[in-house]
mmCIF file of C-alpha atoms in Angstrom:
data_model
loop_
_atom_site.group_PDB
_atom_site.id
_atom_site.type_symbol
_atom_site.label_atom_id
_atom_site.label_comp_id
_atom_site.label_asym_id
_atom_site.label_seq_id
_atom_site.Cartn_x
_atom_site.Cartn_y
_atom_site.Cartn_z
ATOM 1 C CA MET G 1 29.738 -12.925 -66.731
ATOM 2 C CA ARG G 2 27.158 -13.559 -63.940
ATOM 3 C CA VAL G 3 25.900 -10.306 -62.547
ATOM 4 C CA LEU G 4 24.037 -9.540 -59.366
ATOM 5 C CA VAL G 5 22.157 -6.270 -58.917
ATOM 6 C CA ILE G 6 21.078 -5.025 -55.541
ATOM 7 C CA GLY G 7 17.840 -3.109 -55.198
ATOM 8 C CA SER G 8 14.208 -3.177 -56.116
ATOM 9 C CA GLY G 9 13.286 0.011 -58.007
ATOM 10 C CA GLY G 10 12.906 1.299 -61.486
ATOM 11 C CA ARG G 11 16.581 2.166 -61.594
ATOM 12 C CA GLU G 12 17.374 -1.636 -60.855
ATOM 13 C CA HIS G 13 14.962 -2.793 -63.562
ATOM 14 C CA ALA G 14 16.715 -0.414 -66.084
ATOM 15 C CA LEU G 15 20.053 -1.629 -65.090
ATOM 16 C CA LEU G 16 18.890 -5.326 -65.576
ATOM 17 C CA VAL G 17 17.452 -4.547 -68.946
ATOM 18 C CA GLY G 18 20.613 -2.716 -70.109
ATOM 19 C CA LEU G 19 22.762 -5.732 -68.781
ATOM 20 C CA SER G 20 20.506 -8.234 -70.513
ATOM 21 C CA ALA G 21 21.524 -6.495 -73.871
ATOM 22 C CA ASP G 22 25.303 -7.122 -73.150
ATOM 23 C CA PRO G 23 26.311 -10.419 -74.848
ATOM 24 C CA GLN G 24 29.006 -10.822 -72.258
ATOM 25 C CA VAL G 25 26.379 -11.106 -69.325
ATOM 26 C CA SER G 26 25.379 -14.734 -69.281
ATOM 27 C CA GLU G 27 23.234 -14.627 -66.153
ATOM 28 C CA LEU G 28 21.239 -12.030 -64.011
ATOM 29 C CA HIS G 29 20.101 -12.072 -60.394
ATOM 30 C CA VAL G 30 18.625 -9.289 -58.351
ATOM 31 C CA ALA G 31 18.032 -8.933 -54.723
ATOM 32 C CA PRO G 32 15.275 -8.341 -53.800
ATOM 33 C CA GLY G 33 13.890 -7.098 -57.247
ATOM 34 C CA ASN G 34 10.224 -6.563 -57.970
ATOM 35 C CA ALA G 35 7.403 -8.012 -59.965
ATOM 36 C CA GLY G 36 8.984 -6.779 -63.259
ATOM 37 C CA THR G 37 12.431 -7.728 -62.703
ATOM 38 C CA ALA G 38 11.447 -11.298 -62.699
ATOM 39 C CA ALA G 39 11.156 -11.160 -66.406
ATOM 40 C CA VAL G 40 14.910 -10.498 -66.960
ATOM 41 C CA ALA G 41 16.464 -11.784 -63.816
ATOM 42 C CA THR G 42 16.163 -14.306 -60.904
ATOM 43 C CA ASN G 43 14.602 -12.604 -57.876
ATOM 44 C CA HIS G 44 16.162 -13.202 -54.410
ATOM 45 C CA PRO G 45 14.179 -12.169 -51.327
ATOM 46 C CA VAL G 46 17.354 -10.795 -49.522
ATOM 47 C CA ASP G 47 17.430 -7.512 -47.705
ATOM 48 C CA ALA G 48 19.612 -5.158 -49.790
ATOM 49 C CA SER G 49 20.948 -3.506 -46.697
ATOM 50 C CA ASN G 50 22.224 -6.589 -44.788
ATOM 51 C CA ALA G 51 25.716 -7.119 -45.872
ATOM 52 C CA ASP G 52 26.139 -10.654 -44.583
ATOM 53 C CA ALA G 53 23.099 -11.724 -46.513
ATOM 54 C CA VAL G 54 24.239 -10.048 -49.826
ATOM 55 C CA VAL G 55 27.637 -11.508 -49.531
ATOM 56 C CA ALA G 56 26.127 -14.873 -48.917
ATOM 57 C CA LEU G 57 23.970 -14.476 -51.889
ATOM 58 C CA ALA G 58 26.924 -13.295 -54.118
ATOM 59 C CA ARG G 59 28.618 -16.682 -53.101
ATOM 60 C CA HIS G 60 25.607 -18.753 -53.790
ATOM 61 C CA VAL G 61 25.127 -17.239 -57.239
ATOM 62 C CA ALA G 62 28.913 -17.142 -57.979
ATOM 63 C CA ALA G 63 28.739 -13.467 -59.149
ATOM 64 C CA ASP G 64 31.465 -12.172 -61.352
ATOM 65 C CA LEU G 65 30.118 -8.649 -60.618
ATOM 66 C CA VAL G 66 27.781 -7.076 -58.030
ATOM 67 C CA VAL G 67 26.146 -3.750 -58.787
ATOM 68 C CA ILE G 68 24.609 -1.890 -55.904
ATOM 69 C CA GLY G 69 21.755 0.345 -56.883
ATOM 70 C CA PRO G 70 20.476 2.349 -53.784
ATOM 71 C CA GLU G 71 22.395 4.554 -51.659
ATOM 72 C CA VAL G 72 21.348 3.137 -48.308
ATOM 73 C CA PRO G 73 23.232 -0.097 -48.746
ATOM 74 C CA LEU G 74 26.239 1.864 -49.943
ATOM 75 C CA VAL G 75 26.285 4.234 -46.888
ATOM 76 C CA LEU G 76 25.930 1.252 -44.685
ATOM 77 C CA GLY G 77 28.991 -0.500 -46.120
ATOM 78 C CA VAL G 78 27.700 -3.239 -48.241
ATOM 79 C CA ALA G 79 30.234 -2.626 -51.077
ATOM 80 C CA ASP G 80 33.058 -2.881 -48.427
ATOM 81 C CA ALA G 81 31.802 -6.306 -47.366
ATOM 82 C CA LEU G 82 31.560 -7.547 -50.891
ATOM 83 C CA ARG G 83 34.981 -6.297 -51.699
ATOM 84 C CA ALA G 84 36.381 -7.905 -48.561
ATOM 85 C CA ALA G 85 34.818 -11.342 -49.678
ATOM 86 C CA GLY G 86 36.731 -10.954 -53.028
ATOM 87 C CA PHE G 87 33.729 -9.665 -55.323
ATOM 88 C CA ALA G 88 34.316 -7.239 -58.055
ATOM 89 C CA THR G 89 31.641 -4.547 -56.823
ATOM 90 C CA PHE G 90 30.187 -1.473 -58.616
ATOM 91 C CA GLY G 91 29.618 0.918 -55.867
ATOM 92 C CA PRO G 92 31.755 3.067 -53.417
ATOM 93 C CA SER G 93 32.898 2.201 -49.921
ATOM 94 C CA ALA G 94 30.953 3.659 -47.062
ATOM 95 C CA ALA G 95 33.744 6.218 -46.570
ATOM 96 C CA ALA G 96 33.291 7.378 -50.170
ATOM 97 C CA ALA G 97 29.605 7.142 -50.096
ATOM 98 C CA ARG G 98 29.448 9.970 -47.632
ATOM 99 C CA ILE G 99 29.484 12.280 -50.561
ATOM 100 C CA GLU G 100 25.756 11.653 -50.508
ATOM 101 C CA GLY G 101 25.262 10.490 -47.102
ATOM 102 C CA SER G 102 26.320 13.651 -45.460
ATOM 103 C CA LYS G 103 25.912 16.986 -47.493
ATOM 104 C CA ALA G 104 28.323 18.583 -44.948
ATOM 105 C CA PHE G 105 31.055 16.150 -45.952
ATOM 106 C CA ALA G 106 30.397 16.806 -49.535
ATOM 107 C CA LYS G 107 30.669 20.623 -49.053
ATOM 108 C CA ASP G 108 33.938 20.041 -47.313
ATOM 109 C CA VAL G 109 35.163 17.925 -50.245
ATOM 110 C CA MET G 110 34.136 20.532 -52.760
ATOM 111 C CA ALA G 111 35.793 23.463 -50.683
ATOM 112 C CA ALA G 112 38.972 21.528 -50.733
ATOM 113 C CA ALA G 113 38.713 20.718 -54.494
ATOM 114 C CA GLY G 114 37.912 24.281 -55.350
ATOM 115 C CA VAL G 115 34.512 23.266 -56.926
ATOM 116 C CA ARG G 116 31.709 25.811 -57.326
ATOM 117 C CA THR G 117 28.723 25.235 -55.180
ATOM 118 C CA ALA G 118 26.011 27.080 -52.958
ATOM 119 C CA HIS G 119 27.088 28.931 -49.800
ATOM 120 C CA SER G 120 26.019 26.779 -46.936
ATOM 121 C CA GLU G 121 25.553 26.507 -43.294
ATOM 122 C CA VAL G 122 24.757 23.577 -41.013
ATOM 123 C CA VAL G 123 22.298 24.163 -38.045
ATOM 124 C CA ASP G 124 22.228 21.417 -35.456
ATOM 125 C CA THR G 125 19.994 23.020 -32.749
ATOM 126 C CA PRO G 126 16.836 25.012 -32.753
ATOM 127 C CA ALA G 127 18.484 27.730 -30.754
ATOM 128 C CA ARG G 128 20.689 28.765 -33.925
ATOM 129 C CA LEU G 129 17.865 28.438 -36.404
ATOM 130 C CA ASP G 130 16.480 31.906 -36.612
ATOM 131 C CA ALA G 131 19.718 33.728 -36.875
ATOM 132 C CA ALA G 132 20.896 31.315 -39.516
ATOM 133 C CA LEU G 133 17.786 31.862 -41.588
ATOM 134 C CA ASP G 134 18.460 35.477 -41.522
ATOM 135 C CA ARG G 135 21.678 34.936 -43.304
ATOM 136 C CA PHE G 136 19.921 33.437 -46.233
ATOM 137 C CA GLY G 137 17.104 34.400 -48.563
ATOM 138 C CA PRO G 138 15.137 35.799 -50.403
ATOM 139 C CA THR G 139 14.874 32.270 -51.574
ATOM 140 C CA TRP G 140 15.587 29.647 -48.959
ATOM 141 C CA VAL G 141 17.049 26.238 -49.577
ATOM 142 C CA VAL G 142 16.552 23.917 -46.669
ATOM 143 C CA LYS G 143 17.989 20.399 -46.679
ATOM 144 C CA ASP G 144 18.153 17.262 -44.443
ATOM 145 C CA ASP G 145 21.892 16.832 -44.120
ATOM 146 C CA GLY G 146 21.526 13.082 -44.417
ATOM 147 C CA LEU G 147 19.636 10.623 -46.788
ATOM 148 C CA ALA G 148 16.044 11.634 -47.601
ATOM 149 C CA ALA G 149 15.089 9.813 -50.800
ATOM 150 C CA GLY G 150 15.046 13.165 -52.552
ATOM 151 C CA LYS G 151 12.199 14.522 -50.481
ATOM 152 C CA GLY G 152 14.183 16.327 -47.726
ATOM 153 C CA VAL G 153 14.646 19.566 -49.662
ATOM 154 C CA VAL G 154 12.544 22.623 -49.468
ATOM 155 C CA VAL G 155 13.002 25.684 -51.898
ATOM 156 C CA THR G 156 10.903 28.491 -50.921
ATOM 157 C CA PRO G 157 10.497 32.349 -50.969
ATOM 158 C CA ASP G 158 8.546 31.947 -47.748
ATOM 159 C CA ARG G 159 10.666 32.207 -44.741
ATOM 160 C CA ASP G 160 7.902 30.732 -42.397
ATOM 161 C CA ALA G 161 7.700 27.542 -44.734
ATOM 162 C CA ALA G 162 11.563 27.355 -44.562
ATOM 163 C CA ARG G 163 11.561 27.699 -40.885
ATOM 164 C CA ALA G 164 8.875 25.060 -40.434
ATOM 165 C CA HIS G 165 10.653 22.586 -42.543
ATOM 166 C CA ALA G 166 13.951 23.123 -40.722
ATOM 167 C CA ALA G 167 12.239 22.859 -37.401
ATOM 168 C CA ASP G 168 10.579 19.635 -38.334
ATOM 169 C CA LEU G 169 13.931 18.087 -39.349
ATOM 170 C CA LEU G 170 15.572 19.205 -36.158
ATOM 171 C CA GLU G 171 12.918 17.993 -34.000
ATOM 172 C CA GLY G 172 13.357 14.594 -35.809
ATOM 173 C CA GLY G 173 17.163 14.631 -34.794
ATOM 174 C CA HIS G 174 18.338 15.617 -38.184
ATOM 175 C CA PRO G 175 20.961 18.333 -38.745
ATOM 176 C CA VAL G 176 19.706 20.907 -41.252
ATOM 177 C CA LEU G 177 21.795 22.311 -44.231
ATOM 178 C CA LEU G 178 20.963 25.796 -45.279
ATOM 179 C CA GLU G 179 22.058 26.897 -48.785
ATOM 180 C CA SER G 180 22.077 29.915 -50.876
ATOM 181 C CA PHE G 181 19.790 29.533 -54.002
ATOM 182 C CA LEU G 182 21.556 28.616 -57.327
ATOM 183 C CA ASP G 183 20.035 30.197 -60.297
ATOM 184 C CA GLY G 184 19.827 28.432 -63.705
ATOM 185 C CA PRO G 185 18.499 25.006 -65.006
ATOM 186 C CA GLU G 186 19.446 21.932 -63.392
ATOM 187 C CA VAL G 187 21.382 19.073 -64.962
ATOM 188 C CA SER G 188 22.049 15.477 -63.791
ATOM 189 C CA LEU G 189 25.395 14.089 -65.065
ATOM 190 C CA PHE G 190 26.208 10.363 -64.287
ATOM 191 C CA CYS G 191 29.989 9.498 -64.423
ATOM 192 C CA LEU G 192 31.619 6.134 -64.160
ATOM 193 C CA VAL G 193 34.658 6.346 -61.842
ATOM 194 C CA ASP G 194 37.237 3.690 -60.940
ATOM 195 C CA GLY G 195 39.078 5.861 -58.315
ATOM 196 C CA THR G 196 40.982 7.861 -60.940
ATOM 197 C CA THR G 197 39.362 7.692 -64.445
ATOM 198 C CA VAL G 198 36.175 9.549 -65.025
ATOM 199 C CA VAL G 199 33.789 8.442 -68.064
ATOM 200 C CA PRO G 200 30.620 10.674 -68.330
ATOM 201 C CA LEU G 201 27.243 9.483 -69.457
ATOM 202 C CA LEU G 202 24.662 11.440 -71.336
ATOM 203 C CA PRO G 203 23.314 14.579 -69.407
ATOM 204 C CA ALA G 204 19.746 14.427 -68.294
ATOM 205 C CA GLN G 205 17.201 16.559 -66.428
ATOM 206 C CA ASP G 206 14.847 15.314 -63.600
ATOM 207 C CA HIS G 207 11.541 16.675 -62.641
ATOM 208 C CA LYS G 208 11.448 16.781 -58.977
ATOM 209 C CA ARG G 209 8.102 18.408 -58.093
ATOM 210 C CA VAL G 210 4.876 16.366 -58.195
ATOM 211 C CA GLY G 211 2.834 18.470 -60.352
ATOM 212 C CA ASP G 212 2.919 19.908 -63.852
ATOM 213 C CA GLY G 213 4.780 23.264 -64.222
ATOM 214 C CA ASP G 214 7.011 22.208 -61.260
ATOM 215 C CA ARG G 215 4.249 22.774 -58.744
ATOM 216 C CA GLY G 216 3.739 21.018 -55.403
ATOM 217 C CA PRO G 217 6.155 19.298 -53.097
ATOM 218 C CA ASN G 218 9.473 17.633 -53.967
ATOM 219 C CA THR G 219 9.437 13.871 -54.931
ATOM 220 C CA GLY G 220 12.074 11.301 -55.639
ATOM 221 C CA GLY G 221 11.742 12.251 -59.349
ATOM 222 C CA MET G 222 8.625 12.237 -61.609
ATOM 223 C CA GLY G 223 10.224 11.906 -65.042
ATOM 224 C CA ALA G 224 13.453 12.763 -66.895
ATOM 225 C CA TYR G 225 14.662 13.182 -70.471
ATOM 226 C CA THR G 226 17.986 12.977 -72.361
ATOM 227 C CA PRO G 227 20.018 14.602 -74.097
ATOM 228 C CA LEU G 228 19.417 18.286 -73.288
ATOM 229 C CA PRO G 229 18.817 20.384 -76.351
ATOM 230 C CA TRP G 230 19.444 23.609 -74.506
ATOM 231 C CA LEU G 231 22.774 22.470 -73.029
ATOM 232 C CA PRO G 232 25.747 24.209 -74.769
ATOM 233 C CA ASP G 233 28.285 22.108 -76.682
ATOM 234 C CA GLY G 234 31.281 21.331 -74.536
ATOM 235 C CA MET G 235 29.451 21.747 -71.081
ATOM 236 C CA VAL G 236 29.690 18.008 -70.279
ATOM 237 C CA ALA G 237 33.381 18.205 -70.738
ATOM 238 C CA ARG G 238 33.518 21.412 -68.683
ATOM 239 C CA ILE G 239 31.608 19.595 -65.874
ATOM 240 C CA VAL G 240 34.080 16.802 -65.818
ATOM 241 C CA ASP G 241 37.126 19.150 -65.761
ATOM 242 C CA GLU G 242 35.762 21.661 -63.401
ATOM 243 C CA VAL G 243 33.552 19.507 -61.077
ATOM 244 C CA VAL G 244 33.874 15.710 -61.207
ATOM 245 C CA SER G 245 37.593 15.297 -61.771
ATOM 246 C CA PRO G 246 38.650 17.604 -58.956
ATOM 247 C CA VAL G 247 36.275 15.879 -56.476
ATOM 248 C CA VAL G 248 37.497 12.477 -57.635
ATOM 249 C CA ALA G 249 41.203 13.488 -57.073
ATOM 250 C CA GLU G 250 40.287 15.243 -53.701
ATOM 251 C CA MET G 251 38.632 11.976 -52.399
ATOM 252 C CA SER G 252 41.619 9.845 -53.498
ATOM 253 C CA SER G 253 43.978 12.230 -51.814
ATOM 254 C CA ARG G 254 41.871 11.453 -48.623
ATOM 255 C CA ALA G 255 42.460 7.843 -49.014
ATOM 256 C CA THR G 256 38.812 7.252 -49.771
ATOM 257 C CA PRO G 257 38.959 6.870 -53.519
ATOM 258 C CA PHE G 258 35.502 6.804 -55.228
ATOM 259 C CA THR G 259 34.605 3.821 -57.287
ATOM 260 C CA GLY G 260 31.075 3.318 -58.997
ATOM 261 C CA LEU G 261 28.784 6.014 -60.178
ATOM 262 C CA LEU G 262 29.378 9.499 -59.275
ATOM 263 C CA TYR G 263 26.245 11.628 -59.830
ATOM 264 C CA ALA G 264 26.571 15.239 -59.995
ATOM 265 C CA GLY G 265 23.409 17.413 -59.721
ATOM 266 C CA LEU G 266 24.222 20.928 -61.079
ATOM 267 C CA ALA G 267 22.800 24.383 -61.727
ATOM 268 C CA ILE G 268 24.094 25.808 -65.017
ATOM 269 C CA GLY G 269 24.294 29.527 -64.445
ATOM 270 C CA ALA G 270 25.841 32.594 -66.018
ATOM 271 C CA HIS G 271 29.291 31.587 -64.655
ATOM 272 C CA GLY G 272 28.998 27.875 -65.574
ATOM 273 C CA PRO G 273 28.180 24.786 -63.678
ATOM 274 C CA ALA G 274 27.688 24.813 -59.811
ATOM 275 C CA VAL G 275 26.929 21.815 -57.707
ATOM 276 C CA VAL G 276 23.572 21.364 -56.118
ATOM 277 C CA GLU G 277 24.281 17.875 -54.630
ATOM 278 C CA PHE G 278 26.413 14.700 -55.202
ATOM 279 C CA ASN G 279 24.838 11.141 -55.139
ATOM 280 C CA CYS G 280 26.854 8.021 -54.822
ATOM 281 C CA ARG G 281 24.948 6.092 -57.325
ATOM 282 C CA PHE G 282 22.702 6.022 -60.474
ATOM 283 C CA GLY G 283 19.835 8.517 -60.118
ATOM 284 C CA ASP G 284 16.147 7.440 -60.466
ATOM 285 C CA PRO G 285 14.411 8.175 -62.888
ATOM 286 C CA GLU G 286 17.177 9.675 -64.895
ATOM 287 C CA THR G 287 18.982 6.172 -65.240
ATOM 288 C CA GLN G 288 15.756 4.808 -67.069
ATOM 289 C CA ALA G 289 16.132 7.389 -69.857
ATOM 290 C CA VAL G 290 20.017 7.507 -70.149
ATOM 291 C CA LEU G 291 20.309 3.763 -70.265
ATOM 292 C CA ALA G 292 17.650 3.469 -72.957
ATOM 293 C CA LEU G 293 20.145 5.251 -75.381
ATOM 294 C CA LEU G 294 23.333 3.423 -74.344
ATOM 295 C CA GLU G 295 24.949 1.248 -77.199
ATOM 296 C CA SER G 296 28.142 0.256 -75.227
ATOM 297 C CA PRO G 297 27.944 -3.073 -73.405
ATOM 298 C CA LEU G 298 26.858 -2.048 -69.946
ATOM 299 C CA GLY G 299 28.070 -5.100 -68.119
ATOM 300 C CA LEU G 300 31.664 -4.510 -69.403
ATOM 301 C CA ALA G 301 31.530 -0.850 -68.617
ATOM 302 C CA LEU G 302 30.570 -1.443 -64.958
ATOM 303 C CA HIS G 303 33.166 -4.309 -64.726
ATOM 304 C CA ALA G 304 35.786 -1.937 -65.781
ATOM 305 C CA ALA G 305 34.932 0.631 -63.269
ATOM 306 C CA ALA G 306 34.770 -1.918 -60.599
ATOM 307 C CA THR G 307 38.137 -3.378 -61.376
ATOM 308 C CA GLY G 308 40.062 -0.115 -62.024
ATOM 309 C CA THR G 309 40.312 -0.497 -65.919
ATOM 310 C CA LEU G 310 38.165 2.299 -67.131
ATOM 311 C CA ALA G 311 41.024 3.896 -68.756
ATOM 312 C CA ASP G 312 41.282 0.826 -71.233
ATOM 313 C CA PHE G 313 37.555 0.941 -71.903
ATOM 314 C CA GLY G 314 37.279 4.132 -73.759
ATOM 315 C CA PRO G 315 34.311 6.562 -74.285
ATOM 316 C CA LEU G 316 30.799 5.296 -74.281
ATOM 317 C CA SER G 317 28.736 4.879 -77.515
ATOM 318 C CA TRP G 318 25.196 6.206 -77.744
ATOM 319 C CA ARG G 319 22.192 5.746 -79.922
ATOM 320 C CA ALA G 320 21.083 8.873 -81.813
ATOM 321 C CA GLY G 321 17.828 10.454 -80.706
ATOM 322 C CA ALA G 322 16.194 11.168 -77.363
ATOM 323 C CA ALA G 323 14.615 9.177 -74.380
ATOM 324 C CA VAL G 324 11.951 10.249 -71.968
ATOM 325 C CA THR G 325 10.790 8.462 -68.941
ATOM 326 C CA VAL G 326 7.590 9.325 -67.077
ATOM 327 C CA VAL G 327 6.858 8.026 -63.502
ATOM 328 C CA VAL G 328 3.430 6.735 -62.618
ATOM 329 C CA ALA G 329 2.918 7.206 -59.016
ATOM 330 C CA ALA G 330 0.402 5.811 -56.454
ATOM 331 C CA GLU G 331 -2.377 7.781 -55.198
ATOM 332 C CA ASN G 332 -1.212 10.251 -52.296
ATOM 333 C CA TYR G 333 2.374 10.051 -53.272
ATOM 334 C CA PRO G 334 4.679 11.849 -52.142
ATOM 335 C CA GLY G 335 2.614 11.338 -48.996
ATOM 336 C CA THR G 336 1.890 7.864 -47.646
ATOM 337 C CA PRO G 337 0.948 6.111 -50.824
ATOM 338 C CA ARG G 338 -2.006 3.688 -51.438
ATOM 339 C CA THR G 339 -0.737 0.284 -52.183
ATOM 340 C CA GLY G 340 -2.212 -3.059 -53.023
ATOM 341 C CA ASP G 341 -4.014 -1.966 -56.169
ATOM 342 C CA VAL G 342 -3.977 -4.342 -59.162
ATOM 343 C CA ILE G 343 -2.028 -2.900 -62.173
ATOM 344 C CA THR G 344 -2.901 -3.837 -65.849
ATOM 345 C CA GLY G 345 -0.877 -3.023 -68.876
ATOM 346 C CA ALA G 346 2.559 -2.987 -67.109
ATOM 347 C CA ASP G 347 3.901 -5.828 -69.038
ATOM 348 C CA THR G 348 4.560 -3.987 -72.336
ATOM 349 C CA PRO G 349 8.000 -2.996 -73.688
ATOM 350 C CA GLY G 350 9.332 0.281 -72.207
ATOM 351 C CA ILE G 351 7.554 -0.138 -68.772
ATOM 352 C CA LEU G 352 9.890 -0.512 -65.982
ATOM 353 C CA HIS G 353 8.739 -1.569 -62.503
ATOM 354 C CA ALA G 354 9.628 0.295 -59.365
ATOM 355 C CA GLY G 355 7.028 -0.171 -56.529
ATOM 356 C CA THR G 356 5.342 -3.435 -57.648
ATOM 357 C CA ALA G 357 4.718 -6.909 -56.118
ATOM 358 C CA LEU G 358 2.696 -9.900 -56.859
ATOM 359 C CA ASN G 359 -0.386 -10.536 -54.690
ATOM 360 C CA ALA G 360 -1.689 -13.908 -53.446
ATOM 361 C CA GLU G 361 -3.540 -14.443 -56.893
ATOM 362 C CA GLY G 362 -0.258 -13.717 -58.883
ATOM 363 C CA ALA G 363 -1.419 -10.276 -60.042
ATOM 364 C CA VAL G 364 0.936 -7.446 -60.306
ATOM 365 C CA VAL G 365 -0.016 -4.672 -57.610
ATOM 366 C CA SER G 366 1.381 -1.542 -56.520
ATOM 367 C CA ALA G 367 3.686 -1.640 -53.539
ATOM 368 C CA GLY G 368 5.164 1.758 -53.281
ATOM 369 C CA GLY G 369 5.008 5.396 -54.132
ATOM 370 C CA ARG G 370 6.726 5.548 -57.569
ATOM 371 C CA VAL G 371 5.066 2.374 -59.092
ATOM 372 C CA LEU G 372 6.294 2.448 -62.612
ATOM 373 C CA SER G 373 8.690 4.350 -64.995
ATOM 374 C CA VAL G 374 7.456 4.453 -68.568
ATOM 375 C CA VAL G 375 10.152 5.083 -71.254
ATOM 376 C CA GLY G 376 9.908 6.382 -74.753
ATOM 377 C CA VAL G 377 12.517 6.537 -77.299
ATOM 378 C CA GLY G 378 12.356 8.386 -80.639
ATOM 379 C CA ALA G 379 14.323 10.303 -83.301
ATOM 380 C CA ASP G 380 13.925 13.502 -81.234
ATOM 381 C CA LEU G 381 12.498 14.721 -77.952
ATOM 382 C CA ALA G 382 8.966 15.147 -79.391
ATOM 383 C CA ALA G 383 8.888 11.500 -80.681
ATOM 384 C CA ALA G 384 10.295 10.166 -77.325
ATOM 385 C CA ARG G 385 7.612 12.023 -75.356
ATOM 386 C CA ALA G 386 4.895 10.759 -77.785
ATOM 387 C CA GLN G 387 5.948 7.292 -77.186
ATOM 388 C CA ALA G 388 6.220 7.499 -73.626
ATOM 389 C CA TYR G 389 2.852 8.963 -73.148
ATOM 390 C CA ASP G 390 1.206 6.315 -75.681
ATOM 391 C CA ARG G 391 2.496 3.701 -73.409
ATOM 392 C CA ILE G 392 1.177 5.323 -70.206
ATOM 393 C CA ALA G 393 -2.319 5.324 -71.731
ATOM 394 C CA ALA G 394 -2.348 1.539 -71.878
ATOM 395 C CA VAL G 395 -1.536 1.436 -68.029
ATOM 396 C CA LYS G 396 -4.343 1.117 -65.492
ATOM 397 C CA LEU G 397 -3.706 1.724 -61.883
ATOM 398 C CA PRO G 398 -6.617 3.122 -59.739
ATOM 399 C CA GLY G 399 -5.847 6.547 -58.237
ATOM 400 C CA SER G 400 -2.449 6.821 -60.026
ATOM 401 C CA HIS G 401 -1.145 10.184 -61.139
ATOM 402 C CA HIS G 402 1.745 11.294 -63.478
ATOM 403 C CA ARG G 403 3.000 14.447 -64.929
ATOM 404 C CA SER G 404 2.011 15.375 -68.243
ATOM 405 C CA ASP G 405 4.963 17.851 -69.039
ATOM 406 C CA ILE G 406 8.142 15.748 -68.773
ATOM 407 C CA GLY G 407 10.607 17.354 -71.298
ATOM 408 C CA LEU G 408 7.860 19.820 -72.561
ATOM 409 C CA ALA G 409 9.749 23.052 -71.508
ATOM 410 C CA ALA G 410 12.859 21.965 -73.378
ATOM 411 C CA LEU G 411 10.807 21.013 -76.388
ATOM 412 C CA GLU G 412 9.168 24.456 -76.609
ATOM 413 C CA GLY G 413 12.567 26.158 -75.957
ATOM 414 C CA ARG G 414 11.524 27.520 -72.661
ATOM 415 C CA ILE G 415 14.777 26.492 -70.828
ATOM 416 C CA THR G 416 17.549 29.191 -70.945
ATOM 417 C CA ILE G 417 20.824 29.740 -69.121
ATOM 418 C CA PRO G 418 21.073 32.972 -67.238
ATOM 419 C CA SER G 419 23.503 35.390 -68.864
#
């Protein structure tokens, strides 16, 4: 099976590594890829959001399966173009990708499906902002209604800070979604979906804020770990039954069936799971940790989802133990990152490239905000953390920063579900 992966980040590098372990995968291509993906696949300098260019590349490499990693090409309809051209494609249609592309659309789907989520209100004009803010609090959740690469959310007890973020979004022409605050630890659950059948992966927990102790602004994600020792037995099945399957059924009833990876971001409270958000693709950096423990053939699983045969594939198999991924970020991230710095030590096992490129001399350099994802695997969470941070110690990138506490709260038993 010849597989083409679309995207250039750590998620795509992790997908390629996972696909390379599948004996049924004979050839790997990626567009555009990065400096690290070239070690496992053929990089192609193609714009991931250009549907015509992606279809032409799929024809050129005679792809048996195309896997779309990022959300932007999905929202723009690249999967639709590939399917129209006859390619088996892992990723939802543009209509189904609205589950991530429009938070208001996602809320409407959840309401119709009877899925628990935060109370919300869309504000599309500054004139309505103050009155709307008065209906929320004492913790305000302010979101960009569209795509924001994980950085369009502010959660704060400070009304002035909430108002400032909302006003900035509105000034930029972005509708604002205000939400009530959901109490309880957050879980990321990825599910393979073929329009009808739902197959869950291992649950993970992301660390969104830039600094240790969950301090500082939100980012695209600074690290993740799996599995979750504090999550009650049976909770994954409950999330599938109460959240994912009803949403999949509702989307099918609207003639917009979801095919690909449906990512439920949830808060686990006293009354069970409640949805924080849905994404229409593998999450980054959770993917890097989750796929490190996958034993089932990834290529066959994604092909089954793309071709409507997940019911015949069965549940996934997982390696025992735990996995941790820690993001190494460029100086000034999540602001405008410093780029072009030479990286050393990034060619060792367990290090996945995200924002990297090759300079004129052929050296690997930083080319984005989240530069590397460093993965550790071990018999338990402590061992996985130790391996990840040992590997980070060998990486040199001037001005870089990373969190030192990925998975630490879980390891120390400091995560509890409200009663």
